[in-house]
Tab-separated table of C-alpha atoms in Angstrom:
chain	number	residue	atom	x	y	z
A	1	MET	CA	8.170	-22.928	-0.109
A	2	THR	CA	11.678	-23.092	-1.450
A	3	ARG	CA	13.001	-21.233	-4.404
A	4	THR	CA	13.304	-23.149	-7.633
A	5	ARG	CA	16.196	-22.408	-9.873
A	6	THR	CA	14.350	-20.833	-12.765
A	7	ALA	CA	16.450	-17.743	-13.346
A	8	ALA	CA	19.243	-18.130	-15.882
A	9	PRO	CA	22.679	-17.517	-14.426
A	10	LEU	CA	24.510	-14.423	-15.609
A	11	THR	CA	27.553	-16.413	-16.601
A	12	THR	CA	27.898	-19.602	-18.581
A	13	THR	CA	30.781	-20.923	-16.530
A	14	GLU	CA	30.363	-24.580	-15.814
A	15	GLY	CA	31.641	-25.074	-12.346
A	16	ARG	CA	31.749	-27.807	-9.839
A	17	THR	CA	29.038	-28.599	-7.384
A	18	PHE	CA	29.742	-29.856	-3.905
A	19	GLY	CA	28.224	-32.128	-1.338
A	20	VAL	CA	26.588	-31.242	1.940
A	21	VAL	CA	28.082	-29.397	4.882
A	22	GLU	CA	28.163	-31.053	8.287
A	23	ALA	CA	25.765	-28.643	10.003
A	24	ALA	CA	23.210	-28.500	12.800
A	25	PRO	CA	20.391	-29.360	12.984
A	26	TYR	CA	20.580	-30.842	9.497
A	27	PRO	CA	23.245	-31.398	6.821
A	28	TRP	CA	23.138	-28.332	4.600
A	29	PRO	CA	21.638	-27.726	2.183
A	30	HIS	CA	18.428	-29.704	2.463
A	31	ASP	CA	18.431	-30.396	-1.265
A	32	GLY	CA	21.724	-32.244	-1.021
A	33	SER	CA	24.285	-30.281	-3.020
A	34	ILE	CA	25.960	-26.898	-3.157
A	35	ASP	CA	26.009	-25.137	-6.510
A	36	PRO	CA	28.147	-21.992	-6.469
A	37	GLU	CA	26.160	-20.508	-9.367
A	38	HIS	CA	23.089	-20.429	-7.175
A	39	THR	CA	24.752	-19.725	-3.834
A	40	ALA	CA	25.709	-16.381	-2.363
A	41	VAL	CA	27.990	-15.764	0.575
A	42	MET	CA	26.329	-12.806	2.328
A	43	ASN	CA	28.609	-10.738	4.524
A	44	ILE	CA	26.487	-8.680	6.908
A	45	ASP	CA	27.623	-5.279	8.154
A	46	TRP	CA	31.348	-5.849	8.647
A	47	GLN	CA	31.636	-2.138	9.152
A	48	ARG	CA	33.971	-0.103	11.267
A	49	ASP	CA	30.874	1.148	13.084
A	50	PHE	CA	30.334	-2.389	14.427
A	51	CYS	CA	33.830	-3.838	14.752
A	52	GLY	CA	36.275	-0.972	14.476
A	53	PRO	CA	37.667	1.722	16.723
A	54	GLY	CA	35.670	4.905	17.205
A	55	GLY	CA	32.470	3.595	15.638
A	56	TYR	CA	28.909	3.086	16.859
A	57	LEU	CA	29.495	0.016	19.073
A	58	ASP	CA	32.766	1.390	20.406
A	59	ALA	CA	31.003	4.617	21.376
A	60	MET	CA	28.530	2.622	23.437
A	61	GLY	CA	31.326	0.839	25.275
A	62	TYR	CA	30.899	-2.663	23.878
A	63	ASP	CA	33.793	-5.099	23.710
A	64	LEU	CA	34.891	-5.053	20.067
A	65	SER	CA	36.795	-8.310	20.401
A	66	LEU	CA	33.464	-10.131	20.285
A	67	THR	CA	32.407	-8.639	16.968
A	68	ARG	CA	35.930	-8.799	15.533
A	69	ALA	CA	36.334	-12.497	16.344
A	70	GLY	CA	34.772	-13.597	13.067
A	71	LEU	CA	36.955	-11.500	10.780
A	72	ARG	CA	39.780	-13.930	10.182
A	73	PRO	CA	37.562	-16.983	9.559
A	74	THR	CA	35.423	-14.876	7.228
A	75	ALA	CA	38.461	-13.757	5.266
A	76	ALA	CA	39.430	-17.413	4.911
A	77	VAL	CA	35.962	-18.284	3.630
A	78	LEU	CA	36.086	-15.478	1.080
A	79	ASP	CA	39.492	-16.638	-0.126
A	80	ALA	CA	38.060	-20.119	-0.626
A	81	VAL	CA	34.762	-19.254	-2.319
A	82	ARG	CA	35.858	-16.532	-4.712
A	83	PRO	CA	37.834	-18.786	-7.073
A	84	LEU	CA	34.998	-21.343	-7.066
A	85	GLY	CA	32.455	-18.984	-8.593
A	86	PHE	CA	30.234	-18.352	-5.599
A	87	HIS	CA	28.367	-15.054	-5.599
A	88	VAL	CA	29.691	-12.776	-2.869
A	89	LEU	CA	27.618	-9.884	-1.518
A	90	HIS	CA	28.043	-7.462	1.327
A	91	THR	CA	25.679	-5.293	3.318
A	92	ARG	CA	26.093	-2.016	5.133
A	93	GLU	CA	23.728	-0.465	7.618
A	94	GLY	CA	23.621	3.296	7.455
A	95	HIS	CA	21.476	6.309	6.868
A	96	ARG	CA	21.241	9.221	4.496
A	97	PRO	CA	23.188	12.249	5.762
A	98	ASP	CA	19.982	14.184	6.409
A	99	LEU	CA	18.547	11.255	8.440
A	100	SER	CA	15.408	11.264	6.303
A	101	ASP	CA	15.433	7.452	6.353
A	102	CYS	CA	16.068	7.078	10.072
A	103	PRO	CA	13.011	6.319	12.186
A	104	ARG	CA	12.707	8.845	14.976
A	105	ASN	CA	12.660	6.193	17.696
A	106	LYS	CA	15.874	4.632	16.355
A	107	LEU	CA	17.509	8.067	16.421
A	108	TRP	CA	16.243	8.823	19.946
A	109	ARG	CA	17.539	5.525	21.385
A	110	SER	CA	20.956	5.966	19.832
A	111	LYS	CA	21.329	9.456	21.244
A	112	ARG	CA	20.214	8.350	24.686
A	113	ILE	CA	23.014	5.798	24.894
A	114	GLY	CA	25.673	8.265	23.718
A	115	ALA	CA	26.049	7.040	20.123
A	116	GLY	CA	23.621	9.268	18.297
A	117	ILE	CA	23.174	8.349	14.658
A	118	GLY	CA	24.550	11.211	12.625
A	119	ASP	CA	26.529	12.635	15.547
A	120	PRO	CA	30.224	13.299	14.999
A	121	GLY	CA	32.615	10.706	16.339
A	122	PRO	CA	36.177	9.462	15.907
A	123	ALA	CA	35.089	7.551	12.783
A	124	GLY	CA	33.037	10.385	11.344
A	125	ARG	CA	29.290	10.779	11.702
A	126	ILE	CA	27.874	7.647	13.312
A	127	LEU	CA	26.033	5.216	10.960
A	128	ILE	CA	25.897	7.666	8.054
A	129	ARG	CA	26.486	6.591	4.479
A	130	GLY	CA	29.801	7.755	3.142
A	131	GLU	CA	31.428	8.283	6.525
A	132	PRO	CA	34.580	6.380	7.544
A	133	GLY	CA	32.772	4.363	10.213
A	134	TRP	CA	30.231	3.172	7.700
A	135	GLU	CA	32.862	1.529	5.465
A	136	ILE	CA	33.523	-2.177	5.499
A	137	VAL	CA	36.738	-3.038	7.282
A	138	PRO	CA	39.738	-3.966	5.103
A	139	GLU	CA	40.000	-7.548	6.360
A	140	VAL	CA	36.809	-8.529	4.499
A	141	ALA	CA	36.556	-5.720	1.982
A	142	PRO	CA	34.447	-6.222	-1.162
A	143	LEU	CA	36.315	-6.894	-4.384
A	144	PRO	CA	35.388	-5.069	-7.595
A	145	GLY	CA	32.272	-6.639	-9.049
A	146	GLU	CA	30.875	-7.752	-5.714
A	147	GLN	CA	27.596	-6.084	-4.873
A	148	VAL	CA	27.167	-4.067	-1.706
A	149	VAL	CA	23.654	-3.549	-0.391
A	150	ASP	CA	22.935	-0.491	1.704
A	151	LYS	CA	20.129	-0.850	4.200
A	152	PRO	CA	18.421	1.473	6.657
A	153	GLY	CA	17.309	-1.272	9.027
A	154	LYS	CA	18.549	-4.452	10.622
A	155	GLY	CA	17.172	-6.770	7.951
A	156	ALA	CA	19.032	-6.628	4.652
A	157	PHE	CA	15.848	-7.239	2.696
A	158	TYR	CA	13.838	-4.397	4.181
A	159	SER	CA	13.835	-1.368	1.911
A	160	SER	CA	16.671	-2.625	-0.258
A	161	ASP	CA	17.207	-4.125	-3.697
A	162	LEU	CA	18.714	-7.300	-2.295
A	163	ASP	CA	15.850	-9.642	-3.167
A	164	LEU	CA	15.661	-8.330	-6.727
A	165	MET	CA	19.385	-8.811	-7.205
A	166	LEU	CA	19.387	-12.330	-5.785
A	167	ARG	CA	16.510	-13.311	-8.062
A	168	THR	CA	18.252	-11.852	-11.064
A	169	MET	CA	21.423	-13.694	-10.160
A	170	GLY	CA	19.481	-16.941	-9.756
A	171	VAL	CA	20.565	-17.295	-6.154
A	172	THR	CA	18.580	-19.720	-4.029
A	173	HIS	CA	21.036	-20.527	-1.245
A	174	LEU	CA	22.740	-18.151	1.187
A	175	VAL	CA	25.774	-18.639	3.415
A	176	LEU	CA	25.871	-15.960	6.098
A	177	THR	CA	28.729	-14.241	7.882
A	178	GLY	CA	28.614	-10.957	9.736
A	179	ILE	CA	27.631	-8.962	12.751
A	180	THR	CA	25.935	-8.908	15.054
A	181	THR	CA	24.670	-12.457	15.261
A	182	ASP	CA	21.597	-11.595	17.273
A	183	VAL	CA	20.608	-8.403	15.452
A	184	CYS	CA	21.394	-7.866	11.761
A	185	VAL	CA	22.488	-11.391	10.912
A	186	HIS	CA	19.509	-13.055	12.566
A	187	THR	CA	17.041	-10.553	11.141
A	188	THR	CA	18.450	-11.067	7.652
A	189	MET	CA	18.431	-14.850	8.011
A	190	ARG	CA	14.790	-14.728	9.134
A	191	GLU	CA	13.820	-12.517	6.208
A	192	ALA	CA	15.706	-14.707	3.758
A	193	ASN	CA	14.171	-17.876	5.124
A	194	ASP	CA	10.620	-16.497	4.859
A	195	ARG	CA	11.375	-15.689	1.206
A	196	GLY	CA	12.413	-19.275	0.545
A	197	TYR	CA	16.186	-18.941	0.569
A	198	GLU	CA	18.011	-21.943	2.025
A	199	CYS	CA	20.351	-20.472	4.645
A	200	LEU	CA	23.518	-21.562	6.399
A	201	LEU	CA	24.945	-19.491	9.274
A	202	LEU	CA	28.700	-19.836	9.849
A	203	SER	CA	29.043	-19.857	13.624
A	204	ASP	CA	32.659	-18.675	13.829
A	205	CYS	CA	32.157	-15.984	11.200
A	206	THR	CA	29.864	-13.941	13.395
A	207	GLY	CA	29.687	-12.409	16.877
A	208	ALA	CA	27.497	-10.289	19.139
A	209	THR	CA	27.798	-7.655	21.853
A	210	ASP	CA	27.213	-10.348	24.486
A	211	VAL	CA	28.432	-13.951	24.426
A	212	ALA	CA	25.272	-15.435	25.944
A	213	ASN	CA	23.130	-13.671	23.350
A	214	TYR	CA	25.421	-14.970	20.596
A	215	GLU	CA	24.980	-18.525	21.889
A	216	ALA	CA	21.227	-18.116	22.253
A	217	SER	CA	21.065	-16.861	18.679
A	218	LEU	CA	22.731	-19.996	17.383
A	219	ASN	CA	20.432	-22.131	19.509
A	220	MET	CA	17.403	-20.372	18.075
A	221	VAL	CA	18.364	-21.850	14.722
A	222	THR	CA	19.424	-25.324	15.770
A	223	MET	CA	16.794	-26.069	18.379
A	224	GLN	CA	13.693	-25.593	16.305
A	225	GLY	CA	14.573	-28.283	13.794
A	226	GLY	CA	16.004	-25.663	11.481
A	227	VAL	CA	13.066	-23.351	10.895
A	228	PHE	CA	15.532	-20.643	9.848
A	229	GLY	CA	18.146	-22.849	8.234
A	230	SER	CA	21.210	-24.580	9.610
A	231	VAL	CA	24.446	-23.691	11.443
A	232	ALA	CA	27.989	-24.858	10.744
A	233	THR	CA	31.551	-23.831	11.463
A	234	SER	CA	33.559	-22.372	8.621
A	235	ALA	CA	35.810	-25.428	8.871
A	236	SER	CA	32.873	-27.702	8.083
A	237	PHE	CA	31.815	-25.469	5.210
A	238	LEU	CA	35.302	-25.361	3.751
A	239	ALA	CA	35.636	-29.122	4.173
A	240	ALA	CA	32.621	-29.566	1.929
A	241	LEU	CA	34.315	-27.491	-0.768
A	242	ARG	CA	37.314	-29.745	-1.136
B	1	MET	CA	34.715	-11.089	29.404
B	2	THR	CA	33.817	-7.466	29.651
B	3	GLN	CA	30.252	-6.465	29.032
B	4	GLY	CA	31.145	-2.998	27.879
B	5	ARG	CA	32.926	-0.036	29.349
B	6	THR	CA	29.756	1.835	30.253
B	7	ARG	CA	28.671	-0.957	32.558
B	8	SER	CA	29.807	-1.426	36.108
B	9	GLY	CA	31.952	-4.403	35.178
B	10	PRO	CA	31.633	-8.018	34.205
B	11	GLY	CA	29.122	-10.140	36.041
B	12	VAL	CA	27.113	-7.221	37.407
B	13	ALA	CA	25.971	-8.361	40.806
B	14	GLY	CA	22.339	-8.671	41.766
B	15	ARG	CA	20.864	-8.893	38.296
B	16	ALA	CA	17.162	-9.560	38.203
B	17	GLY	CA	15.380	-11.230	35.314
B	18	GLY	CA	17.480	-14.391	35.456
B	19	GLY	CA	20.737	-12.483	35.609
B	20	ARG	CA	20.753	-11.603	31.969
B	21	LEU	CA	22.400	-8.551	30.553
B	22	GLY	CA	19.937	-5.751	29.967
B	23	LEU	CA	17.114	-7.306	31.962
B	24	GLU	CA	18.181	-5.860	35.296
B	25	GLY	CA	15.436	-3.604	36.532
B	26	LEU	CA	12.722	-5.247	34.433
B	27	GLY	CA	10.684	-5.651	37.587
B	28	GLU	CA	10.615	-1.908	38.233
B	29	GLY	CA	9.938	-0.654	34.741
B	30	THR	CA	10.429	-1.235	31.055
B	31	VAL	CA	14.020	-1.762	29.955
B	32	PRO	CA	16.325	-0.375	28.712
B	33	TYR	CA	14.336	2.858	28.600
B	34	PRO	CA	10.977	4.117	29.824
B	35	TRP	CA	8.646	3.130	27.000
B	36	PRO	CA	7.520	4.706	24.782
B	37	TYR	CA	10.366	6.831	23.474
B	38	ASP	CA	8.021	9.763	22.862
B	39	SER	CA	6.726	9.662	26.427
B	40	ALA	CA	3.049	10.206	25.838
B	41	LEU	CA	1.203	7.024	24.893
B	42	ASN	CA	-1.812	7.701	22.692
B	43	VAL	CA	-4.151	4.734	23.124
B	44	ALA	CA	-5.660	5.338	19.695
B	45	ARG	CA	-2.266	4.771	18.090
B	46	LEU	CA	-1.536	1.534	19.927
B	47	ALA	CA	-2.198	-2.026	18.787
B	48	LEU	CA	-1.601	-5.260	20.669
B	49	VAL	CA	-0.170	-7.893	18.355
B	50	VAL	CA	-0.251	-11.539	19.427
B	51	ALA	CA	2.172	-13.406	17.187
B	52	GLY	CA	2.381	-17.164	16.783
B	53	ALA	CA	-1.289	-17.628	17.565
B	54	ASN	CA	-1.659	-20.830	15.619
B	55	GLN	CA	-1.182	-24.206	17.232
B	56	ARG	CA	2.104	-25.014	15.566
B	57	TRP	CA	3.613	-22.254	17.670
B	58	THR	CA	1.502	-22.447	20.816
B	59	ASP	CA	2.334	-26.165	20.952
B	60	ARG	CA	6.087	-25.565	20.666
B	61	CYS	CA	6.346	-23.491	23.825
B	62	VAL	CA	8.028	-25.049	26.799
B	63	ASP	CA	5.433	-23.741	29.243
B	64	PRO	CA	2.574	-22.080	27.400
B	65	ALA	CA	0.035	-21.914	30.228
B	66	PRO	CA	1.310	-18.754	31.961
B	67	ALA	CA	1.765	-17.041	28.596
B	68	ARG	CA	-1.744	-18.043	27.536
B	69	ALA	CA	-3.148	-16.646	30.757
B	70	ALA	CA	-1.202	-13.412	30.335
B	71	VAL	CA	-2.302	-13.082	26.702
B	72	HIS	CA	-5.908	-13.638	27.739
B	73	GLN	CA	-5.633	-11.095	30.524
B	74	THR	CA	-3.773	-8.514	28.451
B	75	THR	CA	-6.101	-8.712	25.468
B	76	ALA	CA	-9.074	-8.269	27.809
B	77	MET	CA	-7.364	-5.296	29.437
B	78	VAL	CA	-6.501	-3.446	26.236
B	79	ARG	CA	-9.922	-4.032	24.727
B	80	ARG	CA	-11.384	-1.885	27.496
B	81	TYR	CA	-9.457	1.047	26.037
B	82	GLY	CA	-10.627	0.363	22.503
B	83	THR	CA	-7.121	-0.704	21.474
B	84	HIS	CA	-6.864	-2.855	18.361
B	85	VAL	CA	-6.024	-6.497	19.035
B	86	VAL	CA	-4.448	-8.535	16.244
B	87	PHE	CA	-3.785	-12.277	16.277
B	88	LEU	CA	-1.217	-13.506	13.780
B	89	ARG	CA	-1.436	-16.891	12.148
B	90	HIS	CA	1.660	-18.043	10.277
B	91	ALA	CA	1.479	-20.318	7.255
B	92	SER	CA	2.832	-23.825	7.556
B	93	GLN	CA	5.375	-24.650	4.933
B	94	VAL	CA	4.282	-27.586	2.832
B	95	VAL	CA	5.764	-30.725	4.333
B	96	GLY	CA	8.285	-32.166	1.934
B	97	SER	CA	9.052	-28.901	0.176
B	98	ARG	CA	12.053	-28.663	2.461
B	99	GLY	CA	14.003	-31.888	2.789
B	100	PRO	CA	14.386	-32.127	6.537
B	101	ASP	CA	10.849	-31.953	7.886
B	102	CYS	CA	11.743	-29.009	9.997
B	103	HIS	CA	8.210	-28.321	10.981
B	104	ARG	CA	7.685	-31.754	12.390
B	105	LEU	CA	6.583	-31.468	15.987
B	106	SER	CA	8.763	-33.625	18.128
B	107	SER	CA	6.043	-34.976	20.367
B	108	PRO	CA	3.740	-37.564	18.753
B	109	HIS	CA	0.638	-36.526	20.630
B	110	ARG	CA	0.833	-33.078	19.105
B	111	ARG	CA	0.717	-34.264	15.540
B	112	SER	CA	-3.011	-34.841	15.592
B	113	ARG	CA	-3.725	-31.125	15.712
B	114	ASP	CA	-3.876	-28.941	12.660
B	115	PRO	CA	-0.859	-26.668	12.936
B	116	HIS	CA	-2.722	-23.829	11.267
B	117	GLU	CA	-5.614	-23.781	13.743
B	118	LEU	CA	-5.561	-20.994	16.275
B	119	GLY	CA	-4.222	-22.019	19.648
B	120	VAL	CA	-5.857	-19.039	21.374
B	121	ARG	CA	-9.353	-17.654	21.057
B	122	PRO	CA	-9.905	-14.162	19.630
B	123	MET	CA	-12.995	-12.088	20.336
B	124	PRO	CA	-15.280	-11.012	17.481
B	125	THR	CA	-13.872	-7.476	17.607
B	126	ASP	CA	-10.309	-8.726	17.239
B	127	THR	CA	-8.533	-9.086	13.927
B	128	VAL	CA	-6.914	-12.309	12.734
B	129	VAL	CA	-4.199	-11.849	10.132
B	130	ASP	CA	-2.643	-14.638	8.096
B	131	ALA	CA	1.031	-14.231	7.286
B	132	ALA	CA	3.025	-16.194	4.744
B	133	GLY	CA	6.108	-16.277	6.944
B	134	ILE	CA	7.336	-16.573	10.488
B	135	ASP	CA	7.410	-12.768	10.366
B	136	GLY	CA	3.859	-11.505	10.732
B	137	PHE	CA	4.500	-8.727	8.231
B	138	PHE	CA	5.663	-11.073	5.485
B	139	GLY	CA	2.991	-11.772	2.903
B	140	SER	CA	0.284	-10.259	5.056
B	141	SER	CA	-1.960	-7.252	5.369
B	142	LEU	CA	-0.610	-6.391	8.812
B	143	ASP	CA	1.309	-3.260	7.846
B	144	THR	CA	-1.518	-1.959	5.671
B	145	MET	CA	-3.998	-2.431	8.470
B	146	LEU	CA	-1.856	-0.863	11.140
B	147	GLN	CA	-1.261	2.133	8.877
B	148	ALA	CA	-4.964	2.420	8.102
B	149	TRP	CA	-5.705	2.430	11.826
B	150	GLY	CA	-3.036	5.054	12.380
B	151	CYS	CA	-1.024	2.812	14.696
B	152	THR	CA	2.500	3.876	15.544
B	153	HIS	CA	3.029	1.923	18.756
B	154	LEU	CA	2.794	-1.849	19.185
B	155	ALA	CA	2.665	-4.047	22.234
B	156	ILE	CA	3.867	-7.474	21.129
B	157	ALA	CA	3.122	-10.800	22.777
B	158	GLY	CA	2.617	-14.364	21.632
B	159	PHE	CA	3.967	-17.839	21.182
B	160	GLY	CA	7.337	-18.793	19.870
B	161	LEU	CA	9.184	-15.825	21.377
B	162	GLU	CA	12.253	-16.926	19.415
B	163	GLY	CA	10.249	-17.446	16.240
B	164	PRO	CA	7.194	-15.434	15.161
B	165	VAL	CA	7.276	-13.009	18.079
B	166	HIS	CA	10.859	-11.945	17.430
B	167	SER	CA	10.598	-11.964	13.640
B	168	THR	CA	7.494	-9.783	13.843
B	169	LEU	CA	9.128	-7.468	16.385
B	170	ARG	CA	12.195	-7.003	14.176
B	171	SER	CA	10.108	-6.322	11.103
B	172	ALA	CA	7.940	-3.850	12.979
B	173	ASN	CA	10.993	-2.056	14.327
B	174	ASP	CA	12.635	-1.738	10.907
B	175	ARG	CA	9.408	-0.053	9.747
B	176	GLY	CA	9.611	2.485	12.552
B	177	TYR	CA	6.939	1.134	14.881
B	178	GLU	CA	7.675	1.810	18.556
B	179	CYS	CA	7.491	-1.640	20.129
B	180	LEU	CA	7.087	-2.967	23.638
B	181	LEU	CA	7.759	-6.674	24.028
B	182	LEU	CA	5.578	-8.110	26.798
B	183	ALA	CA	7.898	-10.629	28.413
B	184	ASP	CA	5.273	-12.268	30.627
B	185	ALA	CA	2.852	-12.720	27.728
B	186	CYS	CA	5.292	-14.644	25.563
B	187	GLY	CA	5.680	-18.386	25.402
B	188	ALA	CA	9.206	-19.511	24.576
B	189	VAL	CA	10.600	-22.675	23.054
B	190	SER	CA	13.319	-22.907	25.702
B	191	GLU	CA	14.365	-20.966	28.784
B	192	GLN	CA	17.879	-20.298	27.527
B	193	THR	CA	16.709	-18.816	24.275
B	194	ARG	CA	13.946	-16.924	26.094
B	195	GLN	CA	16.583	-15.053	28.060
B	196	GLY	CA	18.640	-14.380	24.953
B	197	ALA	CA	15.604	-13.196	23.024
B	198	LEU	CA	14.694	-10.715	25.774
B	199	SER	CA	18.251	-9.565	26.418
B	200	THR	CA	18.989	-8.894	22.744
B	201	VAL	CA	16.114	-6.399	22.556
B	202	THR	CA	17.790	-4.293	25.240
B	203	MET	CA	21.196	-4.064	23.532
B	204	SER	CA	22.469	-0.774	22.111
B	205	GLY	CA	19.922	1.302	23.970
B	206	GLY	CA	16.962	-0.826	22.880
B	207	ILE	CA	17.795	-2.063	19.401
B	208	PHE	CA	14.292	-3.416	18.730
B	209	GLY	CA	12.345	-1.404	21.295
B	210	ALA	CA	11.812	-2.032	24.985
B	211	VAL	CA	10.955	-5.040	27.126
B	212	GLY	CA	8.259	-4.848	29.762
B	213	ASN	CA	5.457	-6.787	31.402
B	214	SER	CA	1.726	-6.596	30.927
B	215	ALA	CA	1.490	-4.733	34.236
B	216	HIS	CA	3.647	-1.970	32.763
B	217	LEU	CA	1.326	-1.749	29.784
B	218	ALA	CA	-1.710	-1.597	32.069
B	219	ALA	CA	-0.193	1.291	34.013
B	220	LEU	CA	0.708	3.129	30.825
B	221	LEU	CA	-2.786	2.752	29.412
B	222	GLU	CA	-4.372	3.938	32.620
B	223	ALA	CA	-2.115	6.969	32.743
B	224	ALA	CA	-2.722	7.763	29.081
B	225	GLN	CA	-6.456	7.509	29.480
B	226	ALA	CA	-6.417	9.665	32.589
B	227	ALA	CA	-4.334	12.291	30.831
B	228	ALA	CA	-6.700	12.289	27.853
B	229	LEU	CA	-9.839	12.471	29.935
B	230	GLY	CA	-8.679	15.076	32.365
B	231	PRO	CA	-9.112	15.146	36.148
B	232	ASP	CA	-12.944	15.255	36.165
B	233	LEU	CA	-13.511	12.178	34.038
B	234	ARG	CA	-10.932	9.718	35.331
B	235	GLY	CA	-12.228	6.225	35.901
B	236	HIS	CA	-14.949	6.320	33.255
B	237	LEU	CA	-13.481	3.632	31.043
B	238	LEU	CA	-15.216	1.257	28.671
B	239	PRO	CA	-16.908	-1.557	30.625
């Protein structure tokens, strides 16, 4: 099942369409052309809590250079797609201040490893909506008019209004950036794919807490003939937009 | 490359489990924490979910025989405790509705089998659930059923560790289920991605739950049953 483009676009701008991206395991998208009106660049969880000092990952002792590595390429992608009329959306993982939307096991695990959700830290309360650590880092900050989806879980579709918004926008194709590759990005890509969105993961616009897990995550997409979508570098994606 | 300041340094020596981050100590117990998080396992609130039970996924695994044997053994074991057993069957996407035939099985001899047929055999008391996606919760009655049964804890096994097993695990975890991934009862599409799929679960204190083996589950069930029955009635399990 793939999504058909039945929803009317919100704008009447007639823009260009583009050819396929050199991607693995298949040239993306499968239907042969990229239409910005129906394509969203989804930027997953570029939050200080995951790639900035004093946040959730930093508190657990992970190497932030791995999750920060994709920031510059992502900023370049955003600079390229915004003038071309692509939809641009962002997600944030975080919980209500009273933790009423935080599963107890999630809370317990985070406390056990010294990064308790809701606990005070250098970037404010960890993974709590409205706190400094929860904000998207300035390098890839949303522009006015770009939607930000708040989510309580790893998948951006679970318990959010993302699917409704994408339908309303007429979006059928997603280009993914964000962190971490193996957790929130992969979960979101899997959810999107099940719902019929045609997905492209930008391999240098993402990173994980462990390099081998990052590589395995990419292989999980490419090695199964593309059951989740396809993978490309941002250079290949940008080349298709020229 | 540093693995993180809380660890003993890069390339931690003597790692078990194929040397992968987070899987050290898997032989001794569940990782990265003693499962379940709430300590006391209530057998009535546990379900065993076997994802990827249809042939399209059992056929994709690089070495399905040990996983099949472990699934067979584990399902038989949990049934003795009255635990719910669920087999998940995932819909095939219509060939041609996505340009690259991404569900084409690479090996010609496999094409003769119906990808939707079950690749493992459930018992009459087991439940078979059809899902519309690679995630067993997507377009299925799985969540409704688990809630109706009062299940809060899931042991997850199956075929396509990187595919339906992991998608189902992630979905379950987002919904608050306390999950144990049974590493020895999972068939994987490749060894490299098997290790990544297991290791990822253990990141950040157990981001999707814990990883263990069917032997760990057996020990937990036995202990839970013994605790429930009390000292005078231990050993009187279902035949």
